[in-house]
Coordinates of C-alpha atoms in Angstrom, one line a residue:
M1 CA 53.5 213.9 225.7
K2 CA 55.6 216.3 227.8
P3 CA 59.1 215.2 228.7
R4 CA 60.1 214.3 232.2
L5 CA 62.3 217.0 233.7
A6 CA 65.2 216.9 236.2
G7 CA 68.0 219.0 237.5
V8 CA 68.1 222.8 237.6
D9 CA 64.7 224.5 237.5
M10 CA 64.3 226.2 234.2
P11 CA 61.6 228.3 232.7
P12 CA 59.0 226.6 230.4
E13 CA 60.4 228.5 227.4
D14 CA 63.7 226.5 227.6
V15 CA 61.8 223.2 227.8
D16 CA 59.7 224.3 224.8
A17 CA 62.9 225.4 222.9
I18 CA 64.5 222.0 223.4
V19 CA 61.3 220.1 222.4
A20 CA 61.2 222.4 219.3
L21 CA 64.9 221.6 218.5
V22 CA 64.1 217.9 218.6
A23 CA 61.1 218.5 216.3
E24 CA 63.6 220.3 213.9
V25 CA 65.8 217.2 214.0
E26 CA 62.8 215.0 213.1
H27 CA 61.8 217.4 210.3
A28 CA 65.3 217.5 208.8
Q29 CA 65.6 213.7 209.0
Q30 CA 62.2 212.9 207.6
N31 CA 62.6 215.4 204.7
A32 CA 66.3 214.6 204.0
L33 CA 67.4 218.1 204.6
P34 CA 71.2 218.0 205.4
E35 CA 71.7 221.7 205.8
A36 CA 68.7 222.1 208.2
F37 CA 70.1 219.2 210.2
V38 CA 73.7 220.5 210.4
E39 CA 72.4 224.0 211.6
L40 CA 71.3 222.3 214.8
F41 CA 74.9 221.5 215.9
R42 CA 77.5 223.6 217.5
P43 CA 80.6 224.1 215.3
D44 CA 82.7 221.9 217.7
A45 CA 80.1 219.2 218.1
L46 CA 80.8 215.5 218.5
W47 CA 78.2 213.0 217.1
S48 CA 78.6 209.2 217.7
L49 CA 76.6 207.3 215.1
P50 CA 74.5 204.2 216.1
Y51 CA 77.4 201.8 215.8
G52 CA 80.0 204.0 217.5
T53 CA 81.6 205.8 214.6
P54 CA 82.4 209.4 215.7
V55 CA 81.8 212.4 213.5
T56 CA 83.3 215.7 214.8
G57 CA 82.8 219.3 213.9
L58 CA 80.5 220.9 211.4
E59 CA 82.7 220.0 208.4
E60 CA 82.6 216.3 209.1
I61 CA 79.0 216.3 210.3
G62 CA 78.0 218.2 207.2
A63 CA 79.8 215.9 204.8
F64 CA 78.2 212.9 206.4
C65 CA 74.7 214.4 206.3
R66 CA 75.1 215.5 202.7
R67 CA 76.2 212.0 201.7
V68 CA 73.6 210.1 203.8
L69 CA 70.4 212.1 204.2
P70 CA 69.5 212.6 200.5
A71 CA 69.6 208.9 199.9
T72 CA 66.9 208.4 202.6
A73 CA 64.3 210.6 200.8
D74 CA 62.8 207.7 198.8
Q75 CA 63.0 205.1 201.5
P76 CA 59.7 203.7 202.7
L77 CA 60.6 204.3 206.4
T78 CA 61.6 207.3 208.4
S79 CA 61.5 208.0 212.2
T80 CA 59.6 210.0 214.7
Y81 CA 61.5 211.8 217.4
E82 CA 60.0 212.2 220.9
T83 CA 61.7 214.2 223.7
E84 CA 61.3 211.8 226.7
Y85 CA 63.5 213.3 229.3
I86 CA 65.4 216.6 229.8
H87 CA 68.0 216.9 232.6
F88 CA 69.1 220.5 233.0
L89 CA 72.7 220.1 234.3
R90 CA 73.2 223.9 234.4
P91 CA 71.1 226.8 233.0
D92 CA 73.0 226.5 229.8
V93 CA 73.6 222.7 229.6
A94 CA 70.9 220.0 229.2
A95 CA 71.1 216.2 228.6
V96 CA 68.1 215.1 226.4
K97 CA 66.9 211.6 225.9
I98 CA 65.1 211.1 222.6
R99 CA 63.0 208.1 221.6
Q100 CA 63.0 207.4 217.8
R101 CA 60.4 205.1 216.4
P102 CA 60.3 203.8 212.8
V103 CA 57.3 205.0 210.8
T104 CA 56.2 204.5 207.2
R105 CA 56.0 207.5 204.9
D106 CA 52.2 207.4 205.3
G107 CA 52.6 207.9 209.1
E108 CA 52.1 204.3 210.4
L109 CA 54.3 203.4 213.3
L110 CA 55.8 200.0 212.7
D111 CA 54.9 198.7 216.1
D112 CA 51.3 199.9 215.7
L113 CA 51.2 198.2 212.3
L114 CA 52.1 194.9 213.9
R115 CA 49.5 195.3 216.6
R116 CA 46.6 196.3 214.4
P117 CA 43.9 193.7 215.1
D118 CA 42.1 193.7 211.7
T119 CA 42.9 190.0 211.1
P120 CA 44.0 188.3 214.3
G121 CA 47.3 186.4 214.1
T122 CA 50.5 186.2 216.0
R123 CA 54.1 186.3 215.1
S124 CA 56.9 187.1 217.5
G125 CA 54.3 187.8 220.2
C126 CA 52.6 190.6 218.4
R127 CA 49.0 190.7 217.3
G128 CA 48.3 191.8 213.8
S129 CA 47.2 190.5 210.4
S130 CA 49.5 188.2 208.6
A131 CA 49.5 190.8 205.8
N132 CA 50.8 193.4 208.2
V133 CA 53.4 191.1 209.6
R134 CA 54.6 190.3 206.0
R135 CA 54.7 194.1 205.2
W136 CA 56.7 194.8 208.3
A137 CA 59.1 191.8 207.6
S138 CA 59.6 193.1 204.0
L139 CA 60.5 196.6 205.3
V140 CA 62.9 195.1 207.8
A141 CA 64.5 192.9 205.1
T142 CA 65.1 195.9 202.8
L143 CA 65.9 198.4 205.6
P144 CA 67.6 196.9 208.6
P145 CA 67.2 200.2 210.5
A146 CA 63.5 199.4 211.0
A147 CA 64.4 198.8 214.6
P148 CA 63.8 201.7 217.0
D149 CA 66.6 204.0 218.0
T150 CA 67.4 206.1 221.0
S151 CA 69.5 209.2 221.3
L152 CA 71.1 211.1 224.0
Y153 CA 72.0 214.7 223.2
V154 CA 73.9 217.2 225.3
L155 CA 72.7 220.6 224.4
T156 CA 74.3 223.9 225.2
K157 CA 72.7 227.3 225.2
S158 CA 74.6 230.2 223.7
A159 CA 73.3 233.6 222.6
G160 CA 69.8 232.4 223.6
R161 CA 69.8 229.4 221.3
W162 CA 70.0 225.7 222.2
R163 CA 72.3 223.6 220.0
I164 CA 73.6 220.0 219.9
S165 CA 77.1 219.8 221.5
V166 CA 77.3 216.0 221.8
A167 CA 75.0 213.3 220.4
Q168 CA 75.0 209.6 220.8
D169 CA 72.7 207.5 218.7
T170 CA 72.1 203.9 219.6
T171 CA 69.9 201.1 218.2
A172 CA 67.3 200.4 220.9
I173 CA 66.9 196.9 222.3
E174 CA 64.1 196.5 224.8
P175 CA 65.0 194.6 228.0
D176 CA 62.5 191.9 227.3
G177 CA 64.2 191.3 223.9
L178 CA 67.6 190.9 225.7
A179 CA 66.1 188.4 228.2
A180 CA 64.6 186.4 225.3
A181 CA 67.9 186.3 223.4

């Protein structure tokens, strides 16, 4: 899926470079590679973690990643990263909306796992086998971050390379979920 674009007209190479950067984030996260992840940030970057904790500069970002990412290597879940929207504010600044979806290590998206119709059944409004629902519930119980996330990155381009200047990660709650609460 191609991202929606807005703002300053930019050549396709810049769009491709930003989509590739997001793919690098996904690769580093899925494979628990702290150094590969840290390389994607500017030295003076600001990253706000999902519950608001700020991490600033490569030293802090690196320390956080080296502490947290290796521990995720053996977890049964990781995430996919999809570039949904790119707003080019200037030729060297872009705001990028990223959708993160929980996925099992064997590549099954959790929301697809729930909707698989192999044995009809319903729970929480989702179709899927009771075994699938139990498997998902087990994953959520052991790994609360099984909920989808969303990120907003502000990227800047310097010396021909896009890097993360500011990042905000947030646990995603669908509007229907808020209405039901």
